[in-house]
Structure formats: structure tokens, C-alpha cells
Amino acid sequence: MAVSRIPGQTAPARAATAGPGGGGRWIWLVPPALILLTSIPITTGALRLTQLSGGPAIMPEAARFTEFPLPVIAHIVAGVVFGVVGAFQFVPALRRGRRSWHRAAGYVLIPAGFVVALSALWMATFSDLPPGDGPALLVVRWIFGGFMVVTLALAVRALVQRRYAVHGAWMTRAYALGVAAGTQAFALIPGSLIYGSDDQTSRVVAMTAAWLVNLAVAELVIRRRRRARA
């Protein structure tokens, strides 16, 4: 719901007029939408955990983690926490006050983000490549995994410096990178139908595009926040 600017009205007053959280009632639709997106990798992760714990071999590609399952277990658990808890960080009403949900959740969210990124880098480097992956996609995984570590580190630095807007911007980018697996699930469909699920070129294009799309959306969110504060 758009709110027209009233001459002399301050930004906080405009935010209050917009509805709960300063973003209108629609803002409460954001967490369910993000959780729905992350439900795809969460489901895949649950199937992997089931198989690694001795369950049926539902996902043959998960066998590459059998010898040393700790990184993939950490990645899945941290990914669930990062995706679900992080979804609610986009509701302005939950960011108010010194004892806000946002502040408390951050103590869980930031460590979970580091675990997600570092475990992803570990698996990309030391685990066997799954069918359809190749050297190009491996490099792409290193780039975006490394960038996620950088975004989280810059978010922590900004928080220590009490530059909260900068902190929020870097955390938004980190979240976009961390939940890209959901976007990738959709991006991989066309290439899989046309070229097959093991085609390396279509996979690297689709997965790279998904990361870039998520980052583009993150930049739009960050820009919107800046305009709201102006």
C-alpha cells in the first residue's frame, strides 16, 4: 500500500502511517514467501539427512558425503536456521527496540550464515563433484561462497561500528546468497528439460543466473530502504 508524502511529515511518521512495521500490512507476507522459497532446499536437505542416517537411498548423489558427513549436516541445519530466521528480519516491526526480535535473532543468524558459507566451500573443494557439475561451476561456487563470507564479515564490522544501515545492507546480500538454492531449483528446470539434468553448461548458466537474480533483488530492497530513510 503506497503512502503519499505529507508536507512536513517526517520519515518515522510516514512509516507509521504505512502500517505495521512501516512497510504496510503486505510486509508480513514476505516471511512466508521466503520460507516457501527455502522449503525446496530444506526438503532436499531432509532427504539427504535421512539417507546419511541410514535411511533409503532416495538421493544417489548424497552418497558422496557418506565418508565425512559433518560438513553437509552442518550446511543443512545451518541453512534451515538461516533461511527461516532470516526471513523474519525483513519485517520492520520486529527490528524496533533494544530487545527486539531482530537483535536476538542476529546472535543465531550470523553464526548460521558463516556455517552455511564455509561448509558450502568445504563441500565444493573436498567432496566429489556431483553429476552435471564441472570445473566452471566449481569456480562459480567458490566465488559466490567466498562472497557470502565477505558479506557476513562486512555486516559484522558495520555492526561493531554501529553503522546499522550498512549492516542491514550487507546482511540482506548475505541472505540473498544463502537462500539461492531455492531460486536455483526453478532456474534449473528449463535446462534440465531441454538438455538433461547432467548438462554442465546449462547448469552453470542457470545456477549463476539464480545467484545474480537474488543479488539484484537484494539491491532493490536495499535501495528501497535508503529511499524510505531519506
Backbone as numpy.savetxt, mean C-alpha at the origin, in Angstrom:
# Nx Ny Nz CAx CAy CAz Cx Cy Cz
-18.91 15.47 -1.56 -19.75 16.66 -1.56 -18.87 17.89 -1.56
-18.97 18.71 -2.56 -18.16 19.91 -2.67 -18.68 20.99 -1.74
-17.77 21.77 -1.22 -18.15 22.86 -0.32 -17.63 24.15 -0.90
-18.50 25.11 -1.13 -18.08 26.38 -1.70 -17.36 27.19 -0.65
-16.40 27.97 -1.09 -15.63 28.81 -0.18 -16.45 30.04 0.20
-16.51 30.32 1.46 -17.19 31.51 1.95 -16.14 32.56 2.26
-16.30 33.78 1.75 -15.30 34.82 1.99 -15.02 34.96 3.48
-13.72 34.93 3.81 -13.33 35.09 5.20 -13.35 33.81 5.99
-13.81 32.73 5.40 -13.89 31.47 6.13 -12.52 30.80 6.12
-12.08 30.33 7.26 -10.77 29.71 7.38 -10.83 28.28 6.88
-9.62 27.71 6.66 -9.56 26.32 6.20 -10.19 25.36 7.20
-9.93 25.51 8.53 -10.58 24.61 9.47 -12.09 24.72 9.43
-12.59 25.96 9.23 -14.04 26.13 9.18 -14.61 25.47 7.94
-13.91 25.58 6.80 -14.37 24.91 5.60 -14.37 23.41 5.78
-13.34 22.90 6.49 -13.27 21.46 6.72 -14.43 20.99 7.57
-14.78 21.80 8.58 -15.89 21.42 9.44 -17.19 21.41 8.66
-17.34 22.39 7.75 -18.56 22.46 6.96 -18.69 21.27 6.03
-17.54 20.72 5.61 -17.57 19.63 4.65 -18.14 18.35 5.21
-18.19 18.23 6.53 -18.74 17.01 7.11 -17.71 16.32 7.98
-18.00 15.12 8.46 -17.10 14.41 9.34 -15.73 14.25 8.73
-14.70 14.64 9.50 -13.34 14.46 9.04 -12.88 15.50 8.05
-13.69 16.47 7.71 -13.27 17.50 6.79 -13.28 17.04 5.35
-13.72 15.83 5.05 -13.72 15.36 3.68 -15.10 14.96 3.22
-16.12 15.31 4.01 -17.47 14.90 3.66 -17.72 13.47 4.08
-18.99 13.09 4.02 -19.35 11.74 4.45 -18.74 10.67 3.56
-18.45 11.03 2.31 -17.88 10.06 1.38 -16.55 9.53 1.85
-15.83 10.28 2.69 -14.48 9.87 3.10 -14.50 8.53 3.82
-15.65 8.21 4.46 -15.74 6.94 5.18 -15.87 5.76 4.23
-16.05 6.03 2.95 -16.07 4.95 1.97 -14.65 4.53 1.55
-13.68 5.38 1.87 -12.31 5.09 1.44 -11.74 3.84 2.11
-11.83 3.70 3.45 -11.27 2.49 4.06 -11.85 1.19 3.51
-13.19 1.05 3.40 -13.71 -0.20 2.83 -13.22 -0.45 1.41
-13.11 0.62 0.61 -12.63 0.45 -0.77 -11.19 -0.04 -0.80
-10.35 0.53 0.06 -8.95 0.12 0.11 -8.81 -1.30 0.65
-9.61 -1.63 1.66 -9.56 -2.98 2.21 -10.03 -3.99 1.17
-11.04 -3.61 0.39 -11.50 -4.49 -0.69 -10.37 -4.74 -1.69
-9.62 -3.69 -2.00 -8.49 -3.84 -2.93 -7.43 -4.77 -2.35
-7.14 -4.61 -1.06 -6.11 -5.44 -0.44 -6.60 -6.85 -0.14
-7.90 -7.08 -0.24 -8.42 -8.42 0.05 -7.89 -9.46 -0.94
-7.51 -9.01 -2.13 -6.98 -9.94 -3.14 -5.64 -10.52 -2.68
-4.63 -9.67 -2.38 -3.38 -10.24 -1.87 -3.53 -10.90 -0.50
-4.48 -10.43 0.31 -4.71 -11.07 1.61 -5.18 -12.50 1.41
-6.10 -12.70 0.49 -6.59 -14.05 0.20 -5.48 -14.93 -0.34
-4.70 -14.38 -1.26 -3.57 -15.14 -1.80 -2.58 -15.50 -0.70
-2.31 -14.53 0.18 -1.40 -14.79 1.28 -1.91 -15.85 2.23
-3.21 -15.84 2.50 -3.80 -16.86 3.37 -3.64 -18.25 2.77
-3.82 -18.35 1.46 -3.64 -19.65 0.79 -2.19 -20.11 0.87
-1.26 -19.16 0.74 0.16 -19.51 0.86 0.48 -20.00 2.27
-0.03 -19.29 3.28 0.22 -19.70 4.66 -0.36 -21.08 4.94
-1.54 -21.34 4.41 -2.16 -22.65 4.58 -1.28 -23.75 4.01
-0.75 -23.49 2.83 0.11 -24.49 2.19 1.42 -24.67 2.95
2.02 -23.56 3.40 3.30 -23.64 4.11 3.16 -24.31 5.46
1.95 -24.27 6.04 1.73 -24.91 7.34 1.34 -26.38 7.21
1.44 -26.91 6.00 1.16 -28.32 5.80 -0.15 -28.62 5.11
-0.84 -27.59 4.66 -2.11 -27.77 3.99 -1.93 -28.24 2.56
-3.02 -28.37 1.83 -2.94 -28.83 0.44 -2.19 -27.84 -0.45
-1.55 -28.36 -1.49 -0.76 -27.53 -2.40 -1.68 -26.80 -3.37
-2.35 -25.77 -2.83 -3.28 -24.99 -3.64 -2.53 -24.11 -4.63
-1.38 -23.59 -4.19 -0.59 -22.68 -5.02 0.80 -23.29 -5.22
1.03 -23.94 -6.33 2.32 -24.60 -6.56 3.52 -23.66 -6.46
3.34 -22.39 -6.86 4.47 -21.46 -6.83 4.93 -21.14 -5.41
4.09 -21.42 -4.40 4.48 -21.17 -3.02 5.51 -22.17 -2.53
5.73 -23.24 -3.28 6.70 -24.26 -2.87 8.12 -23.69 -2.78
8.39 -22.60 -3.50 9.73 -22.01 -3.47 10.07 -21.39 -2.13
9.07 -21.23 -1.25 9.31 -20.66 0.07 9.41 -21.73 1.16
9.31 -23.00 0.78 9.23 -24.07 1.78 10.49 -24.16 2.63
11.66 -24.03 2.02 12.91 -24.20 2.76 13.11 -23.12 3.81
12.72 -21.89 3.50 12.88 -20.79 4.47 11.63 -19.91 4.39
10.57 -20.28 5.11 9.29 -19.59 4.97 9.15 -18.29 5.76
10.12 -18.00 6.65 9.96 -16.83 7.53 9.72 -15.53 6.77
10.49 -15.22 5.71 10.25 -13.94 5.01 8.85 -13.82 4.43
8.33 -14.90 3.82 7.00 -14.80 3.21 5.92 -14.72 4.28
6.13 -15.41 5.41 5.16 -15.31 6.52 5.14 -13.88 7.05
6.34 -13.31 7.27 6.42 -11.93 7.76 5.79 -10.97 6.76
6.03 -11.21 5.48 5.49 -10.33 4.43 3.97 -10.36 4.42
3.40 -11.55 4.55 1.94 -11.68 4.50 1.30 -11.04 5.73
1.80 -11.37 6.91 1.20 -10.83 8.14 1.34 -9.31 8.19
2.55 -8.82 7.90 2.76 -7.37 7.91 1.94 -6.69 6.82
1.78 -7.36 5.69 0.98 -6.79 4.60 -0.48 -6.62 4.98
-1.02 -7.59 5.72 -2.41 -7.47 6.19 -2.54 -6.28 7.13
-1.62 -6.17 8.08 -1.66 -5.06 9.03 -1.52 -3.73 8.30
-0.54 -3.65 7.41 -0.28 -2.40 6.69 -1.46 -1.99 5.83
-2.05 -2.96 5.13 -3.16 -2.65 4.24 -4.42 -2.25 4.97
-4.76 -2.98 6.04 -6.02 -2.73 6.75 -5.91 -1.51 7.65
-4.88 -1.47 8.48 -4.72 -0.33 9.40 -4.48 0.95 8.60
-3.66 0.87 7.57 -3.36 2.05 6.77 -4.56 2.63 6.07
-5.54 1.79 5.76 -6.74 2.28 5.07 -7.48 3.33 5.89
-7.47 3.18 7.20 -8.20 4.12 8.06 -7.41 5.41 8.32
-6.15 5.45 7.92 -5.36 6.67 8.10 -5.78 7.78 7.14
-6.62 7.45 6.17 -7.07 8.46 5.21 -8.34 9.18 5.66
-8.84 8.85 6.84 -10.03 9.52 7.38 -9.56 10.65 8.29
-9.76 11.92 7.90 -9.27 13.05 8.69 -9.77 13.05 10.13
-11.00 12.60 10.36 -11.55 12.62 11.71 -10.75 11.76 12.67
-10.06 10.76 12.14 -9.28 9.86 12.99 -7.87 10.38 13.23
-7.54 11.54 12.65 -6.19 12.10 12.82 -6.16 13.24 13.82
-7.28 13.51 14.48 -7.35 14.67 15.37 -6.95 14.30 16.79
-6.25 15.24 17.43 -5.93 15.08 18.84 -4.63 14.31 19.05
-4.03 14.54 20.20 -2.76 13.90 20.53 -2.92 12.40 20.75
-4.11 11.97 21.18 -4.34 10.55 21.42 -5.26 9.97 20.34
-5.08 10.42 19.14 -5.95 10.00 18.05 -5.61 8.59 17.60
-6.56 8.02 16.84 -6.32 6.72 16.20 -5.09 6.78 15.32
-4.95 7.88 14.58 -3.85 8.03 13.64 -2.51 7.88 14.35
-2.38 8.54 15.48 -1.12 8.51 16.22 -0.83 7.11 16.75
-1.85 6.48 17.34 -1.66 5.14 17.91 -1.37 4.12 16.82
-2.10 4.22 15.71 -1.92 3.25 14.63 -0.56 3.37 13.98
0.01 4.58 14.02 1.31 4.78 13.40 2.41 3.94 14.01
2.29 3.65 15.32 3.30 2.83 15.98 3.30 1.40 15.44
2.18 0.98 14.88 2.08 -0.35 14.27 2.35 -0.27 12.77
1.84 0.78 12.16 1.85 0.89 10.70 3.26 1.04 10.14
4.06 1.89 10.73 5.40 2.14 10.20 6.28 0.89 10.28
6.37 0.22 11.44 7.15 -1.03 11.46 6.62 -2.07 10.47
5.29 -2.18 10.37 4.72 -3.14 9.42 5.13 -2.81 7.99
5.17 -1.52 7.66 5.58 -1.11 6.33 7.02 -1.50 6.02
7.90 -1.31 7.00 9.29 -1.71 6.80 9.41 -3.22 6.60
8.64 -3.98 7.37 8.67 -5.44 7.22 8.18 -5.84 5.83
7.11 -5.20 5.37 6.59 -5.50 4.03 7.66 -5.26 2.97
8.29 -4.10 3.02 9.26 -3.73 1.99 10.52 -4.59 2.06
11.06 -4.76 3.26 12.32 -5.50 3.40 12.14 -6.99 3.11
11.02 -7.55 3.54 10.77 -8.97 3.24 10.56 -9.17 1.74
9.93 -8.20 1.09 9.75 -8.29 -0.37 11.10 -8.27 -1.08
12.00 -7.40 -0.62 13.33 -7.34 -1.21 14.09 -8.65 -0.96
13.94 -9.21 0.24 14.59 -10.48 0.55 14.10 -11.58 -0.39
12.78 -11.70 -0.53 12.23 -12.76 -1.37 12.62 -12.57 -2.83
12.64 -11.33 -3.29 13.03 -11.07 -4.68 14.48 -11.45 -4.93
15.32 -11.26 -3.91 16.75 -11.49 -4.08 17.16 -12.95 -3.87
16.58 -13.59 -2.86 17.08 -14.90 -2.45 16.16 -16.07 -2.79
14.91 -15.82 -3.14 14.01 -16.92 -3.49 14.07 -17.19 -4.99
13.73 -18.40 -5.37 13.66 -18.73 -6.80 12.59 -17.87 -7.47
12.87 -17.49 -8.70 11.90 -16.68 -9.43 10.68 -17.52 -9.78
9.48 -16.98 -9.59 8.27 -17.72 -9.96 8.11 -17.75 -11.47
7.27 -18.65 -11.99 7.02 -18.69 -13.44 6.51 -17.34 -13.94
7.08 -16.88 -15.04 6.65 -15.61 -15.61 7.51 -14.44 -15.19
8.28 -14.60 -14.11 9.20 -13.55 -13.70 10.52 -13.73 -14.46
11.25 -12.64 -14.59 12.54 -12.69 -15.26 13.43 -11.60 -14.70
14.61 -11.41 -15.27 15.54 -10.39 -14.78 14.94 -8.99 -14.76
14.15 -8.65 -15.76 13.58 -7.30 -15.83 12.62 -7.05 -14.67
11.74 -8.01 -14.39 10.79 -7.84 -13.29 11.51 -7.86 -11.95
12.59 -8.63 -11.86 13.38 -8.64 -10.63 13.93 -7.25 -10.34
14.46 -6.59 -11.37 14.99 -5.23 -11.20 13.86 -4.28 -10.80
12.70 -4.43 -11.42 11.55 -3.58 -11.07 11.16 -3.78 -9.61
11.16 -5.02 -9.15 10.84 -5.30 -7.74 11.85 -4.62 -6.82
13.13 -4.68 -7.18 14.15 -4.01 -6.38 13.91 -2.50 -6.33
13.58 -1.92 -7.48 13.38 -0.47 -7.54 12.23 -0.03 -6.65
11.07 -0.65 -6.82 9.90 -0.21 -6.06 9.98 -0.65 -4.60
10.57 -1.81 -4.33 10.77 -2.21 -2.94 11.73 -1.28 -2.23
12.82 -0.93 -2.91 13.76 0.02 -2.33 13.15 1.39 -2.13
12.33 1.82 -3.10 11.68 3.13 -2.97 10.71 3.15 -1.80
10.05 2.02 -1.53 9.15 1.97 -0.39 9.92 2.14 0.92
11.10 1.51 1.01 11.94 1.70 2.19 12.31 3.17 2.34
12.67 3.80 1.23 13.05 5.22 1.26 11.87 6.09 1.70
10.68 5.83 1.17 9.51 6.64 1.54 9.21 6.52 3.03
9.33 5.31 3.57 9.08 5.12 5.00 10.14 5.83 5.83
11.39 5.74 5.40 12.47 6.41 6.14 12.27 7.93 6.13
11.89 8.48 4.98 11.64 9.92 4.90 10.41 10.32 5.72
9.42 9.44 5.80 8.24 9.71 6.63 8.62 9.76 8.10
9.49 8.85 8.53 9.94 8.84 9.92 10.75 10.10 10.21
11.64 10.47 9.29 12.44 11.67 9.50 11.56 12.91 9.61
10.57 13.01 8.75 9.65 14.16 8.80 8.87 14.17 10.11
8.51 13.00 10.61 7.77 12.92 11.87 8.64 13.39 13.03
9.89 12.97 13.04 10.82 13.40 14.09 11.00 14.91 14.04
11.02 15.47 12.85 11.17 16.92 12.67 9.86 17.68 12.85
8.77 16.96 13.17 7.44 17.55 13.36 6.93 18.24 12.09
7.33 17.75 10.96 6.82 18.23 9.67 5.71 17.27 9.25
4.55 17.46 9.83 3.49 16.46 9.74 2.90 16.34 8.34
2.82 17.44 7.62 2.30 17.37 6.26 3.24 16.57 5.36
4.53 16.79 5.52 5.52 16.04 4.75 5.47 14.57 5.14
5.35 14.32 6.44 5.22 12.93 6.93 4.03 12.23 6.27
2.89 12.92 6.24 1.70 12.33 5.64 1.87 12.04 4.16
2.57 12.94 3.47 2.79 12.74 2.03 3.63 11.50 1.77
4.70 11.33 2.53 5.56 10.17 2.32 4.87 8.88 2.74
4.06 8.92 3.78 3.33 7.71 4.19 2.28 7.34 3.15
1.69 8.35 2.51 0.71 8.07 1.45 1.39 7.36 0.29
2.59 7.81 -0.07 3.33 7.14 -1.14 3.70 5.72 -0.73
4.13 5.56 0.52 4.49 4.22 0.99 3.29 3.28 0.95
2.13 3.79 1.35 0.92 2.95 1.33 0.57 2.56 -0.10
0.69 3.50 -1.01 0.38 3.21 -2.42 1.27 2.10 -2.95
2.54 2.12 -2.57 3.45 1.07 -3.01 3.13 -0.26 -2.33
2.78 -0.18 -1.04 2.57 -1.40 -0.26 1.34 -2.18 -0.66
0.32 -1.51 -1.19 -0.92 -2.21 -1.55 -1.04 -2.41 -3.06
0.07 -2.23 -3.77 0.02 -2.35 -5.23 -0.31 -3.76 -5.70
-0.14 -4.75 -4.84 -0.45 -6.13 -5.26 -1.92 -6.26 -5.66
-2.79 -5.51 -4.99 -4.21 -5.55 -5.37 -4.43 -4.99 -6.75
-3.78 -3.87 -7.06 -3.88 -3.28 -8.39 -3.27 -4.19 -9.44
-2.16 -4.83 -9.09 -1.49 -5.73 -10.03 -2.37 -6.92 -10.41
-3.18 -7.38 -9.45 -4.06 -8.51 -9.75 -4.99 -8.19 -10.93
-5.46 -6.94 -10.97 -6.32 -6.52 -12.09 -5.50 -6.23 -13.34
-4.33 -5.62 -13.16 -3.50 -5.25 -14.31 -2.98 -6.46 -15.06
-2.81 -7.58 -14.37 -2.27 -8.78 -14.99 -3.29 -9.54 -15.84
-4.57 -9.25 -15.64 -5.61 -10.02 -16.32 -5.52 -9.94 -17.85
-5.44 -8.72 -18.45 -5.40 -8.66 -19.92 -4.24 -9.44 -20.53
-3.03 -9.24 -19.97 -1.86 -9.94 -20.50 -1.96 -11.44 -20.35
-2.53 -11.88 -19.23 -2.68 -13.32 -19.00 -3.64 -13.93 -20.02
-4.70 -13.20 -20.34 -5.68 -13.72 -21.29 -5.13 -13.76 -22.71
-4.30 -12.77 -23.04 -3.80 -12.67 -24.42 -2.53 -13.50 -24.63
-1.57 -13.36 -23.69 -0.26 -13.98 -23.89 0.00 -15.18 -22.97
-0.85 -15.39 -21.98 -0.60 -16.45 -21.02 -0.01 -15.88 -19.74
-0.24 -16.57 -18.64 0.18 -16.04 -17.33 1.68 -16.06 -17.12
2.42 -16.81 -17.95 3.87 -16.91 -17.78 4.66 -16.01 -18.74
3.99 -15.14 -19.46 4.68 -14.25 -20.40 5.41 -13.15 -19.64
6.73 -13.13 -19.73 7.54 -12.22 -18.92 7.31 -10.76 -19.29
7.20 -10.47 -20.58 7.05 -9.08 -21.01 5.75 -8.47 -20.52
4.65 -9.18 -20.70 3.36 -8.64 -20.27 3.30 -8.50 -18.76
3.96 -9.40 -18.04 3.96 -9.33 -16.57 4.73 -8.11 -16.08
5.89 -7.87 -16.64 6.68 -6.73 -16.17 6.00 -5.42 -16.52
5.36 -5.35 -17.69 4.64 -4.13 -18.07 3.45 -3.90 -17.14
2.67 -4.95 -16.89 1.47 -4.81 -16.06 1.82 -4.46 -14.62
2.81 -5.13 -14.06 3.15 -4.88 -12.66 3.79 -3.51 -12.47
4.63 -3.11 -13.42 5.20 -1.76 -13.35 4.11 -0.71 -13.47
3.18 -0.91 -14.39 2.08 0.03 -14.56 1.24 0.14 -13.30
1.02 -0.97 -12.61 0.22 -0.94 -11.39 0.89 -0.11 -10.31
2.19 -0.28 -10.13 2.90 0.54 -9.15 2.82 2.02 -9.52
3.00 2.32 -10.80 2.96 3.72 -11.23 1.57 4.32 -11.08
0.54 3.55 -11.37 -0.84 4.03 -11.19 -1.10 4.35 -9.73
-0.68 3.45 -8.84 -0.88 3.70 -7.41 -0.15 4.96 -6.96
1.08 5.14 -7.45 1.82 6.35 -7.09 1.16 7.60 -7.64
0.61 7.52 -8.84 -0.09 8.67 -9.42 -1.31 9.04 -8.59
-2.06 8.04 -8.14 -3.22 8.30 -7.28 -2.75 8.92 -5.97
-1.65 8.42 -5.42 -1.11 8.98 -4.18 -0.77 10.46 -4.35
-0.17 10.81 -5.48 0.18 12.21 -5.72 -1.07 13.08 -5.83
-2.13 12.56 -6.40 -3.39 13.31 -6.46 -3.95 13.55 -5.07
-3.88 12.53 -4.21 -4.35 12.68 -2.83 -3.52 13.73 -2.10
-2.20 13.67 -2.28 -1.31 14.63 -1.62 -1.60 16.05 -2.10
-1.80 16.21 -3.40 -2.10 17.54 -3.95 -3.42 18.07 -3.42
-4.40 17.19 -3.29 -5.71 17.60 -2.76 -5.58 18.10 -1.32
-4.76 17.41 -0.54 -4.54 17.84 0.85 -3.90 19.22 0.90
-2.92 19.44 0.02 -2.24 20.74 0.00 -3.21 21.86 -0.34
-4.10 21.61 -1.30 -5.08 22.63 -1.66 -6.05 22.88 -0.50
-6.41 21.82 0.23 -7.33 21.98 1.35 -6.72 22.80 2.47
-5.39 22.71 2.63 -4.72 23.47 3.68 -4.45 24.91 3.27
-4.52 25.20 1.97 -4.19 26.54 1.47 -5.24 27.56 1.90
